[in-house]
Coordinates of C-alpha atoms and ligand atoms in Angstrom, one line a residue:
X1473 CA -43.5 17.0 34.2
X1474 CA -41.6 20.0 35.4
X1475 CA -38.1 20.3 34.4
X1476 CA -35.4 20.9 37.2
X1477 CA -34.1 24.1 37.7
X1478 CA -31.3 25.3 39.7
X1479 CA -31.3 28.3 41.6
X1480 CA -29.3 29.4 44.4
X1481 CA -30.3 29.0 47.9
X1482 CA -29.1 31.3 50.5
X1483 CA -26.9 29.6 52.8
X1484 CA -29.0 28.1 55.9
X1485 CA -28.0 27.4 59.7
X1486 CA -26.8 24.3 60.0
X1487 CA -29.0 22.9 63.0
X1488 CA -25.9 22.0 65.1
X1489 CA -27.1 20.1 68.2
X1490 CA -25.8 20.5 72.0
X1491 CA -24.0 18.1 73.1
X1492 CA -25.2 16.0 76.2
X1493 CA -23.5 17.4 79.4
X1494 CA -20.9 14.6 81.3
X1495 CA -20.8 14.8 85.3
X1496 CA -17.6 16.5 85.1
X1497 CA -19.2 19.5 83.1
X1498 CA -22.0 20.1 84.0
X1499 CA -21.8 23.0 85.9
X1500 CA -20.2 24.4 83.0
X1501 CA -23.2 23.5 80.5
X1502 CA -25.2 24.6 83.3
X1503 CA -23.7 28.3 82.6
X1504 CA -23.4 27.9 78.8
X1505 CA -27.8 26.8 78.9
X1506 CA -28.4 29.6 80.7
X1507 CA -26.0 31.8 78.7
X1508 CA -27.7 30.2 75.8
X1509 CA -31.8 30.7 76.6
X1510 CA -31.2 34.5 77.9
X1511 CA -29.1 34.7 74.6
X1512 CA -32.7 33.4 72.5
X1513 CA -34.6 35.7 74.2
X1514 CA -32.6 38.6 73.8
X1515 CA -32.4 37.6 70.2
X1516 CA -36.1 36.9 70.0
X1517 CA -36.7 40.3 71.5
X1518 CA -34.4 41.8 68.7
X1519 CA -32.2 43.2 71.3
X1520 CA -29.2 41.6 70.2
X1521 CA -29.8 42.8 66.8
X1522 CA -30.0 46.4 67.6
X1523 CA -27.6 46.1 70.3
X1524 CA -24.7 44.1 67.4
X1525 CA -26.0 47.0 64.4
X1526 CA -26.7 44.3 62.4
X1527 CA -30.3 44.0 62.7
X1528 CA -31.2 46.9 63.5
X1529 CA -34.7 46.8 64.5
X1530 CA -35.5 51.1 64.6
X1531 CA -38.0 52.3 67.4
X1532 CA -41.0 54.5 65.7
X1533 CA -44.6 55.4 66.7
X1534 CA -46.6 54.6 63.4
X1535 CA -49.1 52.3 63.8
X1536 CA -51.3 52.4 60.5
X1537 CA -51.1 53.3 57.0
X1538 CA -52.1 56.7 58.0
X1539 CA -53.4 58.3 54.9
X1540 CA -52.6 55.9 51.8
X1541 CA -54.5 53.2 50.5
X1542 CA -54.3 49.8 52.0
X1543 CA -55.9 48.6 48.8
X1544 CA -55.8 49.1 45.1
X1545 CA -58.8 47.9 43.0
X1546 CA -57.7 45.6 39.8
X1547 CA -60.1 45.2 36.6
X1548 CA -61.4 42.5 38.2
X1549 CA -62.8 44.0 41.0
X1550 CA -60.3 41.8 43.6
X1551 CA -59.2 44.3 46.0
X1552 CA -55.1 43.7 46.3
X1553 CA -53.3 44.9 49.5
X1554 CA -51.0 48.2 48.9
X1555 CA -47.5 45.9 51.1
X1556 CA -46.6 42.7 50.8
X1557 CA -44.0 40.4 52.4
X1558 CA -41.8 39.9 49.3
X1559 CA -40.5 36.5 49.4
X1560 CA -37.1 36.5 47.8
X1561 CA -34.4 35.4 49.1
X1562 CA -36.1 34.5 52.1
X1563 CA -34.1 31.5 53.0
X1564 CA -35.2 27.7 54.3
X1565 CA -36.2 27.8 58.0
X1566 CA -36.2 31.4 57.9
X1567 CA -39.2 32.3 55.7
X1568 CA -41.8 30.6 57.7
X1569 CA -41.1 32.5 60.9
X1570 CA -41.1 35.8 58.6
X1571 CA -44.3 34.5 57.3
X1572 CA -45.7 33.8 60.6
X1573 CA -44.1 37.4 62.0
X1574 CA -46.1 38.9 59.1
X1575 CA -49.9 37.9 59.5
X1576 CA -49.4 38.0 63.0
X1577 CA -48.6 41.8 62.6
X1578 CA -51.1 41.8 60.1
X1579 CA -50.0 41.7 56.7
X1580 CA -52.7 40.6 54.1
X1581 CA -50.0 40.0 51.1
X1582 CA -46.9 37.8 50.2
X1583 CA -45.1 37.9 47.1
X1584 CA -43.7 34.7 45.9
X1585 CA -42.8 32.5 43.3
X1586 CA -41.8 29.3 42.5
X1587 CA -38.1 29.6 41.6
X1588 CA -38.0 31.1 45.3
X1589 CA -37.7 27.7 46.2
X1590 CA -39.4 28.4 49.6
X1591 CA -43.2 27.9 49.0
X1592 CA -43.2 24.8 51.0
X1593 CA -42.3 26.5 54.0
X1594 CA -44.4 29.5 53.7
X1595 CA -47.6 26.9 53.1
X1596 CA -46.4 25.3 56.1
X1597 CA -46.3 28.6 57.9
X1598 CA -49.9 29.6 56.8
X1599 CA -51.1 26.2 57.8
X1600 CA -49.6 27.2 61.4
X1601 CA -51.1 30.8 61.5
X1602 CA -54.4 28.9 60.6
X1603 CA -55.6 32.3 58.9
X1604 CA -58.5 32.1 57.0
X1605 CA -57.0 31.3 53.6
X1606 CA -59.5 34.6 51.9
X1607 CA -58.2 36.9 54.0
X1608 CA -54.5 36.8 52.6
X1609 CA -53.3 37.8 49.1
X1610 CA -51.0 35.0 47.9
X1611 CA -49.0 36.0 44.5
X1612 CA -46.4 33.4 42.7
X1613 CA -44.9 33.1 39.7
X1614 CA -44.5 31.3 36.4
X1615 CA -40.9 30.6 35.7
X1616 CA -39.3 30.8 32.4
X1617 CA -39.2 27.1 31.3
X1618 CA -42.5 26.7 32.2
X1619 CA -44.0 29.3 29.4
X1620 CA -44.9 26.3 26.6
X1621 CA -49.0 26.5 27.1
X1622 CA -48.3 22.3 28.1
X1623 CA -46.3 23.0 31.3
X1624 CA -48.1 26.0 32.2
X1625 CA -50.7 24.1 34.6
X1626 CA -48.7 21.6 35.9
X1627 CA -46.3 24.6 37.0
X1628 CA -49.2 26.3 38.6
X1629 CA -49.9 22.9 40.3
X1630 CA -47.0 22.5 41.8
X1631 CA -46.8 26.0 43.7
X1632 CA -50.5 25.2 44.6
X1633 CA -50.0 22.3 46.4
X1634 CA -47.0 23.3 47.9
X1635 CA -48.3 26.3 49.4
X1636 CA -51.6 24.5 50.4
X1637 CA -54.5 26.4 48.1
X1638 CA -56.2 25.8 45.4
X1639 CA -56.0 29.1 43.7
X1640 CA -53.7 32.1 43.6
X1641 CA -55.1 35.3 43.6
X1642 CA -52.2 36.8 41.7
X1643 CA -50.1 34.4 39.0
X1644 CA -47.1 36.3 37.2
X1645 CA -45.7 35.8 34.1
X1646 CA -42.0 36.1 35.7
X1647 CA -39.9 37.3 33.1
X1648 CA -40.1 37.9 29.3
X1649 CA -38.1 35.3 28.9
X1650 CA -39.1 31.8 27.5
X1651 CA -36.6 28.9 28.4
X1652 CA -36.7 25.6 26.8
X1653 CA -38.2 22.8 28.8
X1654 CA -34.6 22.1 30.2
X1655 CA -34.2 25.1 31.0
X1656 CA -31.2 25.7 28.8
X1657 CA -31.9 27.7 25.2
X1658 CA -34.3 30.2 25.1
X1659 CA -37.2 30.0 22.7
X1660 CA -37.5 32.6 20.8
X1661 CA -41.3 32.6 19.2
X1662 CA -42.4 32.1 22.5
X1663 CA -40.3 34.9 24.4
X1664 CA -41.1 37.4 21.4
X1665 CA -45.0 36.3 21.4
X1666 CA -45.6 35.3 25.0
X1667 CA -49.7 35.2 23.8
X1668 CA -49.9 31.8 23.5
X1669 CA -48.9 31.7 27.7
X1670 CA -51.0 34.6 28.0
X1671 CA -54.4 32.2 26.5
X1672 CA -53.5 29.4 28.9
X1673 CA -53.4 31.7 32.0
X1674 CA -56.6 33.0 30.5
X1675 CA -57.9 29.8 30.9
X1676 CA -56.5 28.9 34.3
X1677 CA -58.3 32.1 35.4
X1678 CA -61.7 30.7 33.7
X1679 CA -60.7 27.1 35.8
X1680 CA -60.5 29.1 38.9
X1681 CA -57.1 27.7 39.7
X1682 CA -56.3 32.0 39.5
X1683 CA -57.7 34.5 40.3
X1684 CA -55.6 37.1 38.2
X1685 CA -53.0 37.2 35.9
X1686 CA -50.1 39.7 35.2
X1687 CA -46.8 40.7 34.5
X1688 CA -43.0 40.8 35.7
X1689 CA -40.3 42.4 34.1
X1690 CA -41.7 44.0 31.4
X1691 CA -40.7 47.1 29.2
X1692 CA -43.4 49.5 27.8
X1693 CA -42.8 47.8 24.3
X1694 CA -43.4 44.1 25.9
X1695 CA -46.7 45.4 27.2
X1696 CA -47.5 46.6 24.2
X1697 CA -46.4 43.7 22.6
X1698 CA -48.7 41.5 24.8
X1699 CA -51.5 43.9 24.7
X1700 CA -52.3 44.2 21.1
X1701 CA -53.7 40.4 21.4
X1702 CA -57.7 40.3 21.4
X1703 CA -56.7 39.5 25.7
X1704 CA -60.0 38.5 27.8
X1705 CA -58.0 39.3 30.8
X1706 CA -55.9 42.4 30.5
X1707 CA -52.2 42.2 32.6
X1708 CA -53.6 43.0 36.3
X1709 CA -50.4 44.3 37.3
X1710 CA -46.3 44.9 36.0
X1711 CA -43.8 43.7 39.0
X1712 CA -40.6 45.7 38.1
X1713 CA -38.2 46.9 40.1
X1714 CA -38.3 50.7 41.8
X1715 CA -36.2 52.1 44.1
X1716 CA -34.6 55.0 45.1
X1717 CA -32.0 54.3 42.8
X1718 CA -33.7 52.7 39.8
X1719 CA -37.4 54.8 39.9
X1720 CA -38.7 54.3 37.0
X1721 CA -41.0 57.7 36.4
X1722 CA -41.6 57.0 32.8
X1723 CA -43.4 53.8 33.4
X1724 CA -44.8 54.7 36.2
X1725 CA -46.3 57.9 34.2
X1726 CA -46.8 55.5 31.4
X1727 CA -48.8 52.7 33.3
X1728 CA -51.3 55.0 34.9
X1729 CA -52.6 56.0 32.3
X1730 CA -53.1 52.5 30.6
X1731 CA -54.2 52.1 34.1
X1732 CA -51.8 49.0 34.9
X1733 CA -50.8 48.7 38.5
X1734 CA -47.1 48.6 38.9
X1735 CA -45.5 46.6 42.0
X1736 CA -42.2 48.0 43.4
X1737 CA -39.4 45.4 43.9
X1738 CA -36.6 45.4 45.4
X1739 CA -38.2 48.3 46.6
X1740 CA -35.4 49.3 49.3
X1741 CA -32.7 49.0 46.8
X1742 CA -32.2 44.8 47.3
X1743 CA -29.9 43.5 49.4
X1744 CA -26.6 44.6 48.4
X1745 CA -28.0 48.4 48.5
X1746 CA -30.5 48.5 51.2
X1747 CA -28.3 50.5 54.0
X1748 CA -26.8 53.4 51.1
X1749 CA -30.7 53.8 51.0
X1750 CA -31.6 54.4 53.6
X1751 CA -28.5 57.0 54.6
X1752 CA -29.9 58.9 52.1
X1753 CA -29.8 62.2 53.6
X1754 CA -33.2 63.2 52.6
X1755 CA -34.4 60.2 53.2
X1756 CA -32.9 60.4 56.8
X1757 CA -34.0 63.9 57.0
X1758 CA -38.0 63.3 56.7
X1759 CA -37.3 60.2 59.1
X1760 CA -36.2 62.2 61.8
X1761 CA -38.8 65.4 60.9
X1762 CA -41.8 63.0 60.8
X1763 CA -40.3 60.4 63.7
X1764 CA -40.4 57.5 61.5
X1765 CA -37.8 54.9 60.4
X1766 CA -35.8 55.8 57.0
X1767 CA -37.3 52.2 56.1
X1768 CA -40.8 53.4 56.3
X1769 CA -40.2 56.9 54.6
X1770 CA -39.6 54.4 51.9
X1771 CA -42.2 52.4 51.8
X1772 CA -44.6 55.4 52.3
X1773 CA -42.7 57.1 49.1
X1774 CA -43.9 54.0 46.7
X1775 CA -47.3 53.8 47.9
X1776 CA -47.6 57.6 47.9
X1777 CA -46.7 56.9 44.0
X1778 CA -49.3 54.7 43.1
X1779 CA -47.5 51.0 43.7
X1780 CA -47.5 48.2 45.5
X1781 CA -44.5 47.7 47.5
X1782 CA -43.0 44.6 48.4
X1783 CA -40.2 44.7 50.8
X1784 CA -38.6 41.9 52.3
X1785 CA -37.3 40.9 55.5
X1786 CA -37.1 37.7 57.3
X1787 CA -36.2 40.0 60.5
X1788 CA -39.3 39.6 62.7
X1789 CA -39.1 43.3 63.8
X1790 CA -38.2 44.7 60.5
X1791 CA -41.0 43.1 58.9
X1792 CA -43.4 44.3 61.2
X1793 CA -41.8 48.0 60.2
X1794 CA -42.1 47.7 57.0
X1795 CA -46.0 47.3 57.5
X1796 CA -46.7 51.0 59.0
X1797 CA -46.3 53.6 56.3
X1798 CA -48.2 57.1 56.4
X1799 CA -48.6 60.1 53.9
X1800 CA -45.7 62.0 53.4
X1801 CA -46.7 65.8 53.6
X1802 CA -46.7 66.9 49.2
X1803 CA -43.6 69.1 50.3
X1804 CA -41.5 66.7 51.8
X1805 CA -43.0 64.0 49.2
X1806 CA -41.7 66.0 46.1
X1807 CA -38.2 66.2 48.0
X1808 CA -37.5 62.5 47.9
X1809 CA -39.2 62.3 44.5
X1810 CA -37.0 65.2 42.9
X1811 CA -33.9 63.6 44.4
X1812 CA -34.9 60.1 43.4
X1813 CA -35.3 60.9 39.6
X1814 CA -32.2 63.7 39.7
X1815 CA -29.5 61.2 39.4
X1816 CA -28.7 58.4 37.4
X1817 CA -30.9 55.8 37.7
X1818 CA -29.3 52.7 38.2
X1819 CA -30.6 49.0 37.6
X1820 CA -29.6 46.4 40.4
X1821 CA -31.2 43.1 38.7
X1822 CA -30.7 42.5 35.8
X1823 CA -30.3 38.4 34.9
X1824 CA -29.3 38.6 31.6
X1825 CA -26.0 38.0 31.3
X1826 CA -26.2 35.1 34.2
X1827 CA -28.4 33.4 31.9
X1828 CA -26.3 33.7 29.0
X1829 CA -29.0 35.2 26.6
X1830 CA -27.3 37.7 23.9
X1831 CA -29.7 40.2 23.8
X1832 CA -30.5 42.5 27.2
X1833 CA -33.7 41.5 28.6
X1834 CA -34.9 45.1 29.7
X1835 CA -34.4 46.2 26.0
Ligands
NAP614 N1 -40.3 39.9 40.0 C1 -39.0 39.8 40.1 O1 -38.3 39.5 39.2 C2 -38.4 40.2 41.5 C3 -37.1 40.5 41.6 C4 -36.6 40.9 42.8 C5 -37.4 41.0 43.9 N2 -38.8 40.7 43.8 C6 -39.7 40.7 44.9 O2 -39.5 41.9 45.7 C7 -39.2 41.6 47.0 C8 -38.2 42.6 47.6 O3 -37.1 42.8 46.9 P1 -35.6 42.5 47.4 O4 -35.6 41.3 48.3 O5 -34.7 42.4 46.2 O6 -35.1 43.8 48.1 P2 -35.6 44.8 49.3 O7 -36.9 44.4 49.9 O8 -35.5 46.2 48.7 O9 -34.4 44.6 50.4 C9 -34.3 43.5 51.1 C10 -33.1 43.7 52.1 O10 -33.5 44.8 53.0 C11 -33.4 44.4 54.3 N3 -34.4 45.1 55.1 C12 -35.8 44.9 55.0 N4 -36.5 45.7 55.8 C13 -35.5 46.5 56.4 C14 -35.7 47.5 57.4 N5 -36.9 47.9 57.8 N6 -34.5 48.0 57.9 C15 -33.3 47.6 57.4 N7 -33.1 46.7 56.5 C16 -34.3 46.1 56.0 C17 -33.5 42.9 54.3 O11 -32.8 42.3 55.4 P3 -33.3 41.1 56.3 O12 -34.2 40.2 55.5 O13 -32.1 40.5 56.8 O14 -34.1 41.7 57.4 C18 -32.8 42.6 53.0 O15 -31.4 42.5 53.1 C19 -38.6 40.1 46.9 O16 -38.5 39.5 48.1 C20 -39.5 39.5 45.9 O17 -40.8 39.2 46.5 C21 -39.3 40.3 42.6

């Protein structure tokens, strides 16, 4: 049995219906329906978006991801796409038509997890696309009161069958952080030797319920940690966060040459510091020089460093964007990277003190 765990949703439309129009005004609903439908379709277009600066939907002329890999190769030979849909955040009745945007513009990865709370929807949504399940990289992951080797499978289960597979290709460990069943303490032999969870997904992998097993959230020292265990599948990959803000040289320095894949999340600095992004004036500055969107100088910059990179939107247009990066010529590449790692760096997640643990979990 899982145990419940609460997680917050973002806040969803409300589905308000129309009211039925009386003799008296009709010829007012009339005016409001057509008001209405031309309203939809300029939204639908993404005109009302650009034209309100909320949703800005940039114009650009990339059309492939000119020069970078589309693929990295992990240990076990799986080829995983180099962008993903990430999934966070990515509210109800929202995510599936992101989902939907996203293979139709021809993204081969999503990044989810089951503490999303959303992989019902995006099942649904693949189900709709009718894409051949093979040709998309689906990634979720195991949440922290699930980490007891008993309520591993049965948590794997239950994002199987909501997303409509039998078998992930990419299963994350989450965070180094092992709840109890309810969800309240932590345990600590478990969240300081996370092995035994480790042999279970090892197992799970041998099943053929995954196809490969990794990481999220961890420190060199965790890795380490984890690592010096006789492993018969090595961590495929570390999800962390990386950003212009946060950008995390040393690891990344660190994990090529243990030769661990990193993932970038959060990977236009989250939600709360997306648009300081991507003003960034040097970030602006290649945009306009190369005739891309700030957005996609981005997303080039963490491929161009060796990562996945996992942007979300639930913006049809925007998540098409994100899609198209290119090679950033070396001299305009070593700009962004000098002014990425010349200030401060600055973590935007970080969960530990919302989960009332008294230790940091980074440290
Ligand atoms: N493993 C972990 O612990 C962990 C933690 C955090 C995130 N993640 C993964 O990483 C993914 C991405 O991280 P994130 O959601 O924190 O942050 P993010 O992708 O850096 O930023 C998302 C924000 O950027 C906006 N946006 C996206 N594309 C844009 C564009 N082209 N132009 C302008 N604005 C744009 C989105 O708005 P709209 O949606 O409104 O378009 C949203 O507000 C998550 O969805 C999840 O899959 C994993």
């Amino acid at each position: 049995m899982l145990s419940k765990v609460t997680y917050k949703q973002l806040p969803t439309h409300n589905g308000s219906r129309t009211k039925p129009c009386h003799r008296k005004t009709k010829g007012v609903c009339v005016i409001f329906l057509v008001i209405f439908v031309l309203g939809v379709g300029l939204h639908r277009a993404g005109f009302t978006h650009s034209f309100l600066g909320t949703r800005k939907c940039a114009s650009y002329s990339l059309s492939t991801t000119g020069g970078l890999p589309t693929h990295y190769t992990l240990p076990s030979g799986d080829k995983i796409p180099s962008v993903a849909l990430g999934l966070w955040k990515a509210g109800k009745n929202q995510v599936g038509n992101a989902v939907q945007a996203a293979v139709e513009s021809g993204y081969q990865h999503l990044d989810g997890a089951w503490i999303y709370g959303n992989e019902a929807e995006v099942g649904a949504a693949l189900k709709r696309t009718n894409i051949p399940r093979e040709d998309i990289w689906l990634t979720s992951k195991l949440w922290n009161s699930f980490h007891d080797p008993e309520d591993v499978e049965s948590a794997l289960d239950a994002s199987l069958s909501r997303l409509g597979t039998d078998y992930l290709d990419l299963y994350l460990i989450h965070w180094p952080l092992a709840l109890n069943r309810d969800g309240s303490v932590y345990n600590q032999a478990l969240t300081d030797d996370p092995y035994p969870t480790w042999k279970k997904l090892e197992e799970l992998v041998d099943k053929g319920k995954i196809r490969n097993i990794g990481v999220s959230n961890f420190n060199i020292r965790r890795i380490q940690n984890l690592t010096a265990n006789p492993l018969k599948y090595p961590p495929a990959v570390n999800q962390v966060e990386i950003n212009f803000w946060f950008p995390q040289a040393e690891l990344l320095a660190w994990s090529k040459e243990y030769g661990l894949l990193l993932e970038a999340y959060s990977p236009l600095g989250g939600d709360g510091r997306v648009g300081e992004t991507l003003s960034v004036p040097v970030v602006k500055e290649i945009a306009a020089e190369l005739g891309i969107t700030p957005a996609q100088v981005i997303n080039s910059w963490h491929v161009q460093r060796g990562t996945v990179v996992l942007p979300k939107s639930v913006t049809p247009c925007r998540v098409e964007e994100n899609l198209h990066i290119t090679k950033l010529p070396d001299e305009l590449f070593e700009k962004l990277e000098t002014a990425a790692i010349s200030h401060e760096p600055k973590r935007g997640v970080n969960p530990s003190k919302s989960w009332g643990i008294d230790f940091d979990i980074f440290d």
